[in-house]
Coordinates of C-alpha atoms and ligand atoms in Angstrom, one line a residue:
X1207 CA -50.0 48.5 87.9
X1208 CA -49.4 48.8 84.1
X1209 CA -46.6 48.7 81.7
X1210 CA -48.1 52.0 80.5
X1211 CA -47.2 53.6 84.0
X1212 CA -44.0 51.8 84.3
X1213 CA -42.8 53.8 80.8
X1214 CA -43.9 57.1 82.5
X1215 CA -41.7 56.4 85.1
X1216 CA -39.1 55.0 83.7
X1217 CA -39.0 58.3 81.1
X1218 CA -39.1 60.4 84.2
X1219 CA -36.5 58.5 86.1
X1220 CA -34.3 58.5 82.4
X1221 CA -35.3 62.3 81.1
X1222 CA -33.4 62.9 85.4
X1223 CA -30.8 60.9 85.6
X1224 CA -30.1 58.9 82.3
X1225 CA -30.6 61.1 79.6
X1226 CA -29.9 59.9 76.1
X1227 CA -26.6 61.3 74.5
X1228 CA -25.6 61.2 70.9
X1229 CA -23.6 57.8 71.2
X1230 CA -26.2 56.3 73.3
X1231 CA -29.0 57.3 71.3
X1232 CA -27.3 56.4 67.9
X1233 CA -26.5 53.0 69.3
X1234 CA -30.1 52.3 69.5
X1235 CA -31.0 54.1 66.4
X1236 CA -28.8 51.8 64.6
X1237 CA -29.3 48.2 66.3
X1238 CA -32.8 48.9 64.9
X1239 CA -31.7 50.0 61.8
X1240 CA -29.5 46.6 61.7
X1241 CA -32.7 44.7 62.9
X1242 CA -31.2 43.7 66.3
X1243 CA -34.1 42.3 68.6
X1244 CA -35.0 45.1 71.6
X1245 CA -33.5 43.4 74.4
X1246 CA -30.9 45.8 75.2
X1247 CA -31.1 47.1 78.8
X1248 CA -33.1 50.1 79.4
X1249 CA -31.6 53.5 80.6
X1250 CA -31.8 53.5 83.9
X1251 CA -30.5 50.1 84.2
X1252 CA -27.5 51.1 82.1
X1253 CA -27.0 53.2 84.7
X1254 CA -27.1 50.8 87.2
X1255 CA -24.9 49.1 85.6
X1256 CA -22.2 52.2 85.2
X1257 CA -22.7 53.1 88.9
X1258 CA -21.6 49.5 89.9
X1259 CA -18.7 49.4 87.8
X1260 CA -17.7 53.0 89.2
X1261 CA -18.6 51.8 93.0
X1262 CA -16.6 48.5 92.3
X1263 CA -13.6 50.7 90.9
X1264 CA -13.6 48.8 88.0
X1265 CA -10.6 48.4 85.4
X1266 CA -11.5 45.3 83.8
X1267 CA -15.1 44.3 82.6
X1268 CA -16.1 41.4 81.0
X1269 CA -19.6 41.1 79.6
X1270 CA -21.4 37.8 78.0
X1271 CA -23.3 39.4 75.4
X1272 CA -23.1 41.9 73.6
X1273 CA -25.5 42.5 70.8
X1274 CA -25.2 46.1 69.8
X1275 CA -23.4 47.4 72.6
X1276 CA -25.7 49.5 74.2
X1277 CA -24.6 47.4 78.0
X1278 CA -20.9 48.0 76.5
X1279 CA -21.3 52.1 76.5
X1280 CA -22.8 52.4 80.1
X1281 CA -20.2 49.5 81.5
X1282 CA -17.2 51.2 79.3
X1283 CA -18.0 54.9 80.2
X1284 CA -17.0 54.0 83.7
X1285 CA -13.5 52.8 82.6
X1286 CA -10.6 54.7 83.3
X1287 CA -8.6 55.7 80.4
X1288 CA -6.5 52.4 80.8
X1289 CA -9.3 50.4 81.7
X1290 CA -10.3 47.4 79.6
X1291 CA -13.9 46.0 78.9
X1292 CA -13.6 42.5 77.1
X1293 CA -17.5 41.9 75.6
X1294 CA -18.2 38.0 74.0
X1295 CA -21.1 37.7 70.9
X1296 CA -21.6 34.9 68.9
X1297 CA -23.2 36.7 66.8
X1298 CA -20.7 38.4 63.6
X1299 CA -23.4 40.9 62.9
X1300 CA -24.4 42.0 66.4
X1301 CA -21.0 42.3 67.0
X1302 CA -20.0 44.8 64.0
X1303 CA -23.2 47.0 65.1
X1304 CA -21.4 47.0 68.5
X1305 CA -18.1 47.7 67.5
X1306 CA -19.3 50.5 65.0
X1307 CA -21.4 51.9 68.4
X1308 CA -18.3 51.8 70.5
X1309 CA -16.0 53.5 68.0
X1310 CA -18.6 56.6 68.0
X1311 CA -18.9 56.5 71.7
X1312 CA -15.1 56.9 71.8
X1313 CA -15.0 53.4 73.3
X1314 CA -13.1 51.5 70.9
X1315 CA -9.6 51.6 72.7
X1316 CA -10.7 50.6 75.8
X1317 CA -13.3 47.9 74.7
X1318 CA -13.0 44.6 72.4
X1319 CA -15.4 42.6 71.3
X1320 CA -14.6 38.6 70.9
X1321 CA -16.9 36.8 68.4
X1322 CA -17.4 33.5 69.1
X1323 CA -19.6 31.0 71.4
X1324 CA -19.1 32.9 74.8
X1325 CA -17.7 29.4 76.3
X1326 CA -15.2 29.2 73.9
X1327 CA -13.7 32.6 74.5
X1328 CA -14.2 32.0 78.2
X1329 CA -11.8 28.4 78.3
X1330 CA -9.7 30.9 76.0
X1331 CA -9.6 33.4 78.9
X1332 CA -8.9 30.4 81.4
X1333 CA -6.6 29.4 79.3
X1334 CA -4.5 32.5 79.2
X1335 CA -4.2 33.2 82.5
X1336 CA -6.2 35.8 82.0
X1337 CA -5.6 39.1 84.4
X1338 CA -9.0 38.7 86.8
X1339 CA -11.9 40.9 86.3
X1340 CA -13.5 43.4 88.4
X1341 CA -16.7 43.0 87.3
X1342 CA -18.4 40.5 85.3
X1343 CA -22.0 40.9 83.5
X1344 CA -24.0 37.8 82.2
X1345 CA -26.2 38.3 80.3
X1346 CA -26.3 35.9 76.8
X1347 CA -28.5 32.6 76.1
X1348 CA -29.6 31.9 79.2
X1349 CA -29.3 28.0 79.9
X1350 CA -25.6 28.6 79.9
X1351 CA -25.6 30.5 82.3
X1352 CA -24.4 27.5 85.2
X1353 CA -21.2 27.6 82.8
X1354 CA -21.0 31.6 82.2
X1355 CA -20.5 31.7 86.6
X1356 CA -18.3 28.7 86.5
X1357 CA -16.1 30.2 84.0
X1358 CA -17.2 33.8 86.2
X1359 CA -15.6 32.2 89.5
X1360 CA -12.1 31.3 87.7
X1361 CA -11.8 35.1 86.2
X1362 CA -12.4 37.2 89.4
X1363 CA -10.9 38.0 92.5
X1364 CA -12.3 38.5 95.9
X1365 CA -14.0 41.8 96.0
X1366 CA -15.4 41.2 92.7
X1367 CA -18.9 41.7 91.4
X1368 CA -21.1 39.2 89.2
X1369 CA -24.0 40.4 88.0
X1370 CA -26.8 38.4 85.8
X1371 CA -29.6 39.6 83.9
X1372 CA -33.1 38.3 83.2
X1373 CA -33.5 36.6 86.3
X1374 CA -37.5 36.6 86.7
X1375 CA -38.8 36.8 82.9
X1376 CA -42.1 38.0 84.1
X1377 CA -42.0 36.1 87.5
X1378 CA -41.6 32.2 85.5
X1379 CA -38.8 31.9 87.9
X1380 CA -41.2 30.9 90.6
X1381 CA -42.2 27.8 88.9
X1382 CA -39.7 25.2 89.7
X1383 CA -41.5 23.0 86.9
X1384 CA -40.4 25.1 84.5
X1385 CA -39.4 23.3 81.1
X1386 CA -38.4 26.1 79.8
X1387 CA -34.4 25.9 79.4
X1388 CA -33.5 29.7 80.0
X1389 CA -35.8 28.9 83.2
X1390 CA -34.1 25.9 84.3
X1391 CA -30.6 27.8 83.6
X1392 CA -31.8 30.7 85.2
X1393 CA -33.0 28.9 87.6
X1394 CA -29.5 26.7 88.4
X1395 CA -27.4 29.5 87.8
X1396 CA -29.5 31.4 91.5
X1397 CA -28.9 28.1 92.9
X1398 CA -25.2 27.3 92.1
X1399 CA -25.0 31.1 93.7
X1400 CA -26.9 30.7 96.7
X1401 CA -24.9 27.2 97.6
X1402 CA -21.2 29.0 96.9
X1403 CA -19.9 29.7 100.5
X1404 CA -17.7 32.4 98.3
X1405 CA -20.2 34.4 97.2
X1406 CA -22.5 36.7 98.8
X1407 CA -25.4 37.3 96.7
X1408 CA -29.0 38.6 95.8
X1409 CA -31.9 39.3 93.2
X1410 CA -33.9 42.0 92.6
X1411 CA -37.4 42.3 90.6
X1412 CA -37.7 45.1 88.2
X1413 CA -40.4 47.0 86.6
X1414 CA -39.7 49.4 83.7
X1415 CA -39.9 50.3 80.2
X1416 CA -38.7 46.4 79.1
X1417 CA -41.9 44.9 81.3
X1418 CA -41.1 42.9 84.7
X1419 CA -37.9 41.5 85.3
X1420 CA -35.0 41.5 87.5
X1421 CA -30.9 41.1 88.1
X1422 CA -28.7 39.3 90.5
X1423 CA -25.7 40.5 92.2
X1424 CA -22.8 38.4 93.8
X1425 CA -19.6 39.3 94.6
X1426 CA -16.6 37.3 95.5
X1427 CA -16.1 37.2 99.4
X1428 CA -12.8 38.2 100.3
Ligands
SAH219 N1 -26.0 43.1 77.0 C1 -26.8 43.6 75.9 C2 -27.9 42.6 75.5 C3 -27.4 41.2 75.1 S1 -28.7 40.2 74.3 C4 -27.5 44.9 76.3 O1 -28.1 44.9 77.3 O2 -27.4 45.9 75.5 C5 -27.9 38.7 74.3 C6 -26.8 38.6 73.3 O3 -26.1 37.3 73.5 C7 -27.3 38.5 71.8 O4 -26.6 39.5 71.0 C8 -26.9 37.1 71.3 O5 -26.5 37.0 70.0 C9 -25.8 36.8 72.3 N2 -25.6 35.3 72.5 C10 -26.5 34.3 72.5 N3 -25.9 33.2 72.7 C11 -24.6 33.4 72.8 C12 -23.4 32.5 73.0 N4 -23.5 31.2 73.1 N5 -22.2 33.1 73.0 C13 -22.1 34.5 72.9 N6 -23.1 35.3 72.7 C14 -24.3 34.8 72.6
DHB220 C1 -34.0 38.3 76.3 C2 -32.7 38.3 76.5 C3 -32.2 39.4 77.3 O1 -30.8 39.5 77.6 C4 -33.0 40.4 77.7 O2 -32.5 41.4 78.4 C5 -34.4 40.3 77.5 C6 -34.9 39.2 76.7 C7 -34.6 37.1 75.5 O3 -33.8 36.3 75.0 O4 -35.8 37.1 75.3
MG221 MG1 -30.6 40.9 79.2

């Protein structure tokens, strides 16, 4: 199997059932323009990720990571009208490509975009009592990510979905070794899932246009 079949299907499966729109494709258009790094998710799993949030009902989203919003549009299009989607960057620039991408995608009321270290926002959230979120979607600097579902676990409810992406970065997963500190956070983060009696969870390996990788999905017993 090559990458070069897994971009025929993935235009297939997008040119079917995730077809680029104006906003979406402008998104793009400009986090290249803006020099953002392509590690945005790709189409279909934008839709995935829609699909979820419409399956979970969602009204509140919170994603770790936003960089130029191209997660935030698929997540936010599934909002209801007085739904909220709360996004955390670090980054000041990724986050005014994001905000300018939401605002033509007719996003910006429903979504906000906090800049600062995701873990400060998230003892923020803690802090203020936050209302709890339907669904959750990590996917920032990756040996954080033990903290991003701590902090997860304290804004959701039962019923709730937590999703994380990147979990096999070309199958280095597997190698319990690993030096590598998104590996060994990667790593901890499946682990610190699999050994919480509250969650029931699992990963998935993905091929596609953005090479081999995969998610993994918990949600909040209850
Ligand atoms: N969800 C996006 C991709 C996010 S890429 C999409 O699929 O379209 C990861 C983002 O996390 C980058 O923009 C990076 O700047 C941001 N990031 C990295 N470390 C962070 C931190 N500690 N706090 C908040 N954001 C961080
Ligand atoms: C990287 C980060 C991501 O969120 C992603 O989807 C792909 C790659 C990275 O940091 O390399
Ligand atoms: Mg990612």
């Amino acid at each position: 199997m090559s990458q070069q079949q897994w971009n025929s299907v993935d235009d297939y499966f997008n040119s079917l059932l995730a077809p680029d729109d104006k906003a979406l494709h402008a998104a793009l258009r400009d986090s290249e323009a803006a020099g953002l790094p392509h590690i945005n998710v790709t189409a279909t799993q934008g839709k995935l990720l829609h699909l979820l949030a419409l399956t979970q009902g969602a009204r509140r989203i919170l994603e770790i990571g936003t960089l130029g919003g191209y997660s935030t549009i698929w997540l936010g299009r599934a909002l209801p009208a007085d739904g909220r989607l709360i996004s955390l960057e670090a980054n000041p620039t990724h986050a005014a490509v994001a905000r300018a991408n939401l605002a033509r995608a007719g996003l910006a009321g429903r979504t906000e975009v906090r800049v600062a270290p995701a873990l400060d926002s998230l003892a923020r959230l803690v802090a203020e009592r936050a209302e709890p979120f339907d669904l959750v979607f990590i996917d920032a600097d990756k040996p954080n990510n033990p903290h991003y579902l701590e902090r997860a676990l304290e804004l959701t409810r039962p019923g709730s979905l937590i999703i994380g992406d990147n979990v096999v970065r070309g199958g280095d997963i597997a190698d319990a070794d690993s030096t590598d500190p998104s590996i060994r956070g990667i790593r901890r983060f499946l682990e610190l899932i699999a050994e919480n009696p509250k969650l029931t969870a699992t990963a998935v390996q993905t091929v596609g246009s953005k090479g081999y990788d995969g998610f993994s999905l918990a949600r909040v017993n209850g």
